[in-house]
Amino acid sequence: LFLLDSSEGRETLRLIAWASVDHANVTPNATVTSADSLLGLVLREKKTMLVQSPGRGATASLPYYKTKEDISSFLAVPFFNDEGNMEGILCADTSGGATPRSPGSGTKFTQEDKDILTAIAQQVCIVLSHAKSREQWEEKTAALASLYEASRMLSSILPRIALSVNL
């Protein structure tokens, strides 16, 4: 799961969560720009991408891997907020070589897989939206609490100010 960060004047994807057969081969907090890679292409085009049989060379364009993987299939789905702005990309890949740790590898993603990943990406976007709404709500609540406290302090000194003006 990559989230989009545009804070540095350019669009950058940052890996925030992953699951992998070879967890140690994934670079935590990997970043991707639109300049290169399969993910960069999805970032530029803002469209779902399904690539069958990209092979070992694909690992170079999947910067979240530390070493080369024999990729059988790659699927990336961008997701968008209610305003139509891209929030991130949910991607998945399968490796080509079956191993005892990965007996189902070598399989290719299907249209059904694409539909499922798209549905999951939409749910991720909803969860992110709720998280942002809660964060904004907490910020507004804190601001209102500060305003209340300031008004309470002000109201406690106003009678003294009014009294001194009347004298």
PDB file of C-alpha atoms in Angstrom:
ATOM      1  CA  LEU A   1       0.000   0.000   0.000  1.00  0.00           C
ATOM      2  CA  PHE A   2       1.522   3.266  -1.159  1.00  0.00           C
ATOM      3  CA  LEU A   3       0.204   6.677  -0.099  1.00  0.00           C
ATOM      4  CA  LEU A   4       0.724   9.799  -2.172  1.00  0.00           C
ATOM      5  CA  ASP A   5       2.742  12.641  -0.692  1.00  0.00           C
ATOM      6  CA  SER A   6       2.852  15.925  -2.609  1.00  0.00           C
ATOM      7  CA  SER A   7       4.368  17.985   0.205  1.00  0.00           C
ATOM      8  CA  GLU A   8       7.827  18.372  -1.349  1.00  0.00           C
ATOM      9  CA  GLY A   9       6.592  19.933  -4.594  1.00  0.00           C
ATOM     10  CA  ARG A  10       6.498  16.639  -6.472  1.00  0.00           C
ATOM     11  CA  GLU A  11       4.324  13.583  -6.272  1.00  0.00           C
ATOM     12  CA  THR A  12       5.965  10.792  -4.298  1.00  0.00           C
ATOM     13  CA  LEU A  13       4.520   7.450  -3.288  1.00  0.00           C
ATOM     14  CA  ARG A  14       5.583   6.048   0.083  1.00  0.00           C
ATOM     15  CA  LEU A  15       5.187   2.397   1.045  1.00  0.00           C
ATOM     16  CA  ILE A  16       3.277   2.310   4.324  1.00  0.00           C
ATOM     17  CA  ALA A  17       2.091  -1.311   4.560  1.00  0.00           C
ATOM     18  CA  TRP A  18       2.872  -4.609   2.875  1.00  0.00           C
ATOM     19  CA  ALA A  19       2.605  -8.373   3.104  1.00  0.00           C
ATOM     20  CA  SER A  20       5.145 -10.606   1.418  1.00  0.00           C
ATOM     21  CA  VAL A  21       6.346 -14.199   1.360  1.00  0.00           C
ATOM     22  CA  ASP A  22       9.868 -12.809   1.711  1.00  0.00           C
ATOM     23  CA  HIS A  23       9.244  -9.977   4.159  1.00  0.00           C
ATOM     24  CA  ALA A  24      12.981  -9.292   4.463  1.00  0.00           C
ATOM     25  CA  ASN A  25      13.231  -8.505   0.739  1.00  0.00           C
ATOM     26  CA  VAL A  26      10.888  -5.497   1.024  1.00  0.00           C
ATOM     27  CA  THR A  27      12.338  -2.047   1.681  1.00  0.00           C
ATOM     28  CA  PRO A  28      10.307  -0.386   4.460  1.00  0.00           C
ATOM     29  CA  ASN A  29       9.182   3.157   3.639  1.00  0.00           C
ATOM     30  CA  ALA A  30      10.300   2.771   0.013  1.00  0.00           C
ATOM     31  CA  THR A  31       9.522   5.827  -2.098  1.00  0.00           C
ATOM     32  CA  VAL A  32       8.592   6.058  -5.750  1.00  0.00           C
ATOM     33  CA  THR A  33       8.352   9.101  -8.003  1.00  0.00           C
ATOM     34  CA  SER A  34       6.599   9.401 -11.327  1.00  0.00           C
ATOM     35  CA  ALA A  35       9.949   9.433 -13.106  1.00  0.00           C
ATOM     36  CA  ASP A  36      10.391   5.693 -13.396  1.00  0.00           C
ATOM     37  CA  SER A  37       9.021   2.260 -12.511  1.00  0.00           C
ATOM     38  CA  LEU A  38       5.725   0.539 -13.056  1.00  0.00           C
ATOM     39  CA  LEU A  39       4.301   2.343 -10.025  1.00  0.00           C
ATOM     40  CA  GLY A  40       5.549   5.649 -11.419  1.00  0.00           C
ATOM     41  CA  LEU A  41       3.622   4.948 -14.607  1.00  0.00           C
ATOM     42  CA  VAL A  42       0.456   4.286 -12.596  1.00  0.00           C
ATOM     43  CA  LEU A  43       1.133   7.534 -10.707  1.00  0.00           C
ATOM     44  CA  ARG A  44       1.490   9.499 -13.965  1.00  0.00           C
ATOM     45  CA  GLU A  45      -1.416   7.890 -15.812  1.00  0.00           C
ATOM     46  CA  LYS A  46      -3.658   7.486 -12.748  1.00  0.00           C
ATOM     47  CA  LYS A  47      -5.013   4.250 -14.206  1.00  0.00           C
ATOM     48  CA  THR A  48      -5.055   0.624 -13.093  1.00  0.00           C
ATOM     49  CA  MET A  49      -2.227  -1.457 -14.523  1.00  0.00           C
ATOM     50  CA  LEU A  50      -2.114  -5.221 -14.978  1.00  0.00           C
ATOM     51  CA  VAL A  51       1.130  -6.650 -16.380  1.00  0.00           C
ATOM     52  CA  GLN A  52       1.480 -10.357 -17.070  1.00  0.00           C
ATOM     53  CA  SER A  53       4.934 -11.996 -17.188  1.00  0.00           C
ATOM     54  CA  PRO A  54       7.134  -8.944 -16.623  1.00  0.00           C
ATOM     55  CA  GLY A  55       9.943 -11.284 -15.446  1.00  0.00           C
ATOM     56  CA  ARG A  56      13.052 -10.549 -13.386  1.00  0.00           C
ATOM     57  CA  GLY A  57      13.628  -7.225 -15.113  1.00  0.00           C
ATOM     58  CA  ALA A  58      10.430  -5.913 -13.541  1.00  0.00           C
ATOM     59  CA  THR A  59      12.027  -5.911 -10.097  1.00  0.00           C
ATOM     60  CA  ALA A  60      14.172  -2.963 -11.165  1.00  0.00           C
ATOM     61  CA  SER A  61      10.957  -1.055 -11.747  1.00  0.00           C
ATOM     62  CA  LEU A  62       9.498  -2.188  -8.417  1.00  0.00           C
ATOM     63  CA  PRO A  63      11.723  -0.242  -6.035  1.00  0.00           C
ATOM     64  CA  TYR A  64      10.232  -1.765  -2.921  1.00  0.00           C
ATOM     65  CA  TYR A  65      12.242  -4.968  -3.476  1.00  0.00           C
ATOM     66  CA  LYS A  66      15.821  -5.106  -2.222  1.00  0.00           C
ATOM     67  CA  THR A  67      16.829  -7.925  -4.595  1.00  0.00           C
ATOM     68  CA  LYS A  68      15.500  -9.210  -7.904  1.00  0.00           C
ATOM     69  CA  GLU A  69      12.284 -11.209  -7.875  1.00  0.00           C
ATOM     70  CA  ASP A  70      10.960 -13.275 -10.746  1.00  0.00           C
ATOM     71  CA  ILE A  71       7.605 -11.498 -11.119  1.00  0.00           C
ATOM     72  CA  SER A  72       4.819 -13.469 -12.837  1.00  0.00           C
ATOM     73  CA  SER A  73       2.123 -10.852 -12.629  1.00  0.00           C
ATOM     74  CA  PHE A  74       1.851  -7.255 -11.382  1.00  0.00           C
ATOM     75  CA  LEU A  75      -1.356  -5.388 -10.550  1.00  0.00           C
ATOM     76  CA  ALA A  76      -1.612  -1.788  -9.326  1.00  0.00           C
ATOM     77  CA  VAL A  77      -4.832   0.095  -8.583  1.00  0.00           C
ATOM     78  CA  PRO A  78      -4.824   3.830  -7.835  1.00  0.00           C
ATOM     79  CA  PHE A  79      -7.478   5.101  -5.449  1.00  0.00           C
ATOM     80  CA  PHE A  80      -9.082   8.537  -5.287  1.00  0.00           C
ATOM     81  CA  ASN A  81     -10.838  10.658  -2.666  1.00  0.00           C
ATOM     82  CA  ASP A  82     -14.314  12.175  -3.087  1.00  0.00           C
ATOM     83  CA  GLU A  83     -12.829  15.208  -4.860  1.00  0.00           C
ATOM     84  CA  GLY A  84     -11.206  12.957  -7.449  1.00  0.00           C
ATOM     85  CA  ASN A  85      -7.658  13.460  -6.175  1.00  0.00           C
ATOM     86  CA  MET A  86      -5.410  10.432  -6.089  1.00  0.00           C
ATOM     87  CA  GLU A  87      -4.607   9.285  -2.548  1.00  0.00           C
ATOM     88  CA  GLY A  88      -2.367   6.314  -3.288  1.00  0.00           C
ATOM     89  CA  ILE A  89      -1.886   2.982  -5.011  1.00  0.00           C
ATOM     90  CA  LEU A  90      -2.656  -0.528  -3.854  1.00  0.00           C
ATOM     91  CA  CYS A  91      -0.482  -3.044  -5.661  1.00  0.00           C
ATOM     92  CA  ALA A  92       0.176  -6.760  -5.693  1.00  0.00           C
ATOM     93  CA  ASP A  93       2.502  -9.090  -7.527  1.00  0.00           C
ATOM     94  CA  THR A  94       3.154 -12.795  -7.779  1.00  0.00           C
ATOM     95  CA  SER A  95       6.542 -14.399  -8.139  1.00  0.00           C
ATOM     96  CA  GLY A  96       7.371 -16.840 -10.908  1.00  0.00           C
ATOM     97  CA  GLY A  97       9.276 -19.545  -9.127  1.00  0.00           C
ATOM     98  CA  ALA A  98       7.279 -21.930  -6.953  1.00  0.00           C
ATOM     99  CA  THR A  99       9.002 -22.657  -3.651  1.00  0.00           C
ATOM    100  CA  PRO A 100       7.969 -24.596  -0.547  1.00  0.00           C
ATOM    101  CA  ARG A 101       7.271 -21.236   1.118  1.00  0.00           C
ATOM    102  CA  SER A 102       5.233 -20.019  -1.846  1.00  0.00           C
ATOM    103  CA  PRO A 103       3.450 -22.978  -3.461  1.00  0.00           C
ATOM    104  CA  GLY A 104       0.878 -20.825  -5.277  1.00  0.00           C
ATOM    105  CA  SER A 105       3.427 -18.618  -6.972  1.00  0.00           C
ATOM    106  CA  GLY A 106       3.689 -18.371 -10.691  1.00  0.00           C
ATOM    107  CA  THR A 107       0.008 -17.613 -11.032  1.00  0.00           C
ATOM    108  CA  LYS A 108      -1.285 -14.719 -13.081  1.00  0.00           C
ATOM    109  CA  PHE A 109      -3.807 -12.160 -11.913  1.00  0.00           C
ATOM    110  CA  THR A 110      -7.244 -12.372 -13.511  1.00  0.00           C
ATOM    111  CA  GLN A 111      -9.983  -9.835 -14.165  1.00  0.00           C
ATOM    112  CA  GLU A 112     -11.640 -11.092 -10.980  1.00  0.00           C
ATOM    113  CA  ASP A 113      -8.430 -10.347  -9.038  1.00  0.00           C
ATOM    114  CA  LYS A 114      -8.384  -6.872 -10.587  1.00  0.00           C
ATOM    115  CA  ASP A 115     -12.008  -6.297  -9.532  1.00  0.00           C
ATOM    116  CA  ILE A 116     -11.280  -7.490  -5.999  1.00  0.00           C
ATOM    117  CA  LEU A 117      -8.178  -5.314  -5.622  1.00  0.00           C
ATOM    118  CA  THR A 118     -10.160  -2.350  -6.966  1.00  0.00           C
ATOM    119  CA  ALA A 119     -12.883  -2.926  -4.352  1.00  0.00           C
ATOM    120  CA  ILE A 120     -10.260  -3.182  -1.605  1.00  0.00           C
ATOM    121  CA  ALA A 121      -8.584   0.037  -2.815  1.00  0.00           C
ATOM    122  CA  GLN A 122     -11.942   1.829  -2.617  1.00  0.00           C
ATOM    123  CA  GLN A 123     -12.378   0.611   0.954  1.00  0.00           C
ATOM    124  CA  VAL A 124      -8.863   1.778   1.831  1.00  0.00           C
ATOM    125  CA  CYS A 125      -9.771   5.231   0.537  1.00  0.00           C
ATOM    126  CA  ILE A 126     -12.911   5.305   2.696  1.00  0.00           C
ATOM    127  CA  VAL A 127     -10.909   4.305   5.771  1.00  0.00           C
ATOM    128  CA  LEU A 128      -8.319   7.012   5.035  1.00  0.00           C
ATOM    129  CA  SER A 129     -11.088   9.576   4.586  1.00  0.00           C
ATOM    130  CA  HIS A 130     -12.599   8.653   7.961  1.00  0.00           C
ATOM    131  CA  ALA A 131      -9.182   8.832   9.601  1.00  0.00           C
ATOM    132  CA  LYS A 132      -8.612  12.317   8.166  1.00  0.00           C
ATOM    133  CA  SER A 133     -12.107  13.385   9.239  1.00  0.00           C
ATOM    134  CA  ARG A 134     -11.439  12.160  12.771  1.00  0.00           C
ATOM    135  CA  GLU A 135      -8.097  13.958  12.848  1.00  0.00           C
ATOM    136  CA  GLN A 136      -9.764  17.176  11.662  1.00  0.00           C
ATOM    137  CA  TRP A 137     -12.552  16.691  14.220  1.00  0.00           C
ATOM    138  CA  GLU A 138      -9.974  16.271  17.000  1.00  0.00           C
ATOM    139  CA  GLU A 139      -8.131  19.415  15.840  1.00  0.00           C
ATOM    140  CA  LYS A 140     -11.392  21.417  15.803  1.00  0.00           C
ATOM    141  CA  THR A 141     -12.360  20.066  19.212  1.00  0.00           C
ATOM    142  CA  ALA A 142      -8.984  21.125  20.630  1.00  0.00           C
ATOM    143  CA  ALA A 143      -9.371  24.586  19.060  1.00  0.00           C
ATOM    144  CA  LEU A 144     -12.873  24.951  20.511  1.00  0.00           C
ATOM    145  CA  ALA A 145     -11.629  23.855  23.929  1.00  0.00           C
ATOM    146  CA  SER A 146      -8.918  26.525  23.752  1.00  0.00           C
ATOM    147  CA  LEU A 147     -11.462  29.138  22.663  1.00  0.00           C
ATOM    148  CA  TYR A 148     -13.774  28.155  25.522  1.00  0.00           C
ATOM    149  CA  GLU A 149     -10.918  28.419  28.008  1.00  0.00           C
ATOM    150  CA  ALA A 150      -9.940  31.854  26.650  1.00  0.00           C
ATOM    151  CA  SER A 151     -13.528  33.104  26.812  1.00  0.00           C
ATOM    152  CA  ARG A 152     -13.884  31.808  30.368  1.00  0.00           C
ATOM    153  CA  MET A 153     -10.738  33.668  31.410  1.00  0.00           C
ATOM    154  CA  LEU A 154     -11.930  36.796  29.620  1.00  0.00           C
ATOM    155  CA  SER A 155     -15.348  36.628  31.271  1.00  0.00           C
ATOM    156  CA  SER A 156     -13.730  36.333  34.683  1.00  0.00           C
ATOM    157  CA  ILE A 157     -11.785  39.593  34.222  1.00  0.00           C
ATOM    158  CA  LEU A 158     -14.499  41.549  32.402  1.00  0.00           C
ATOM    159  CA  PRO A 159     -16.491  42.334  35.562  1.00  0.00           C
ATOM    160  CA  ARG A 160     -13.324  43.765  37.132  1.00  0.00           C
ATOM    161  CA  ILE A 161     -12.642  45.860  34.010  1.00  0.00           C
ATOM    162  CA  ALA A 162     -16.244  47.098  33.935  1.00  0.00           C
ATOM    163  CA  LEU A 163     -16.068  47.933  37.642  1.00  0.00           C
ATOM    164  CA  SER A 164     -12.858  49.914  37.221  1.00  0.00           C
ATOM    165  CA  VAL A 165     -14.301  51.832  34.248  1.00  0.00           C
ATOM    166  CA  ASN A 166     -17.414  52.768  36.264  1.00  0.00           C
ATOM    167  CA  LEU A 167     -15.393  54.062  39.188  1.00  0.00           C
TER     168      LEU A 167
END
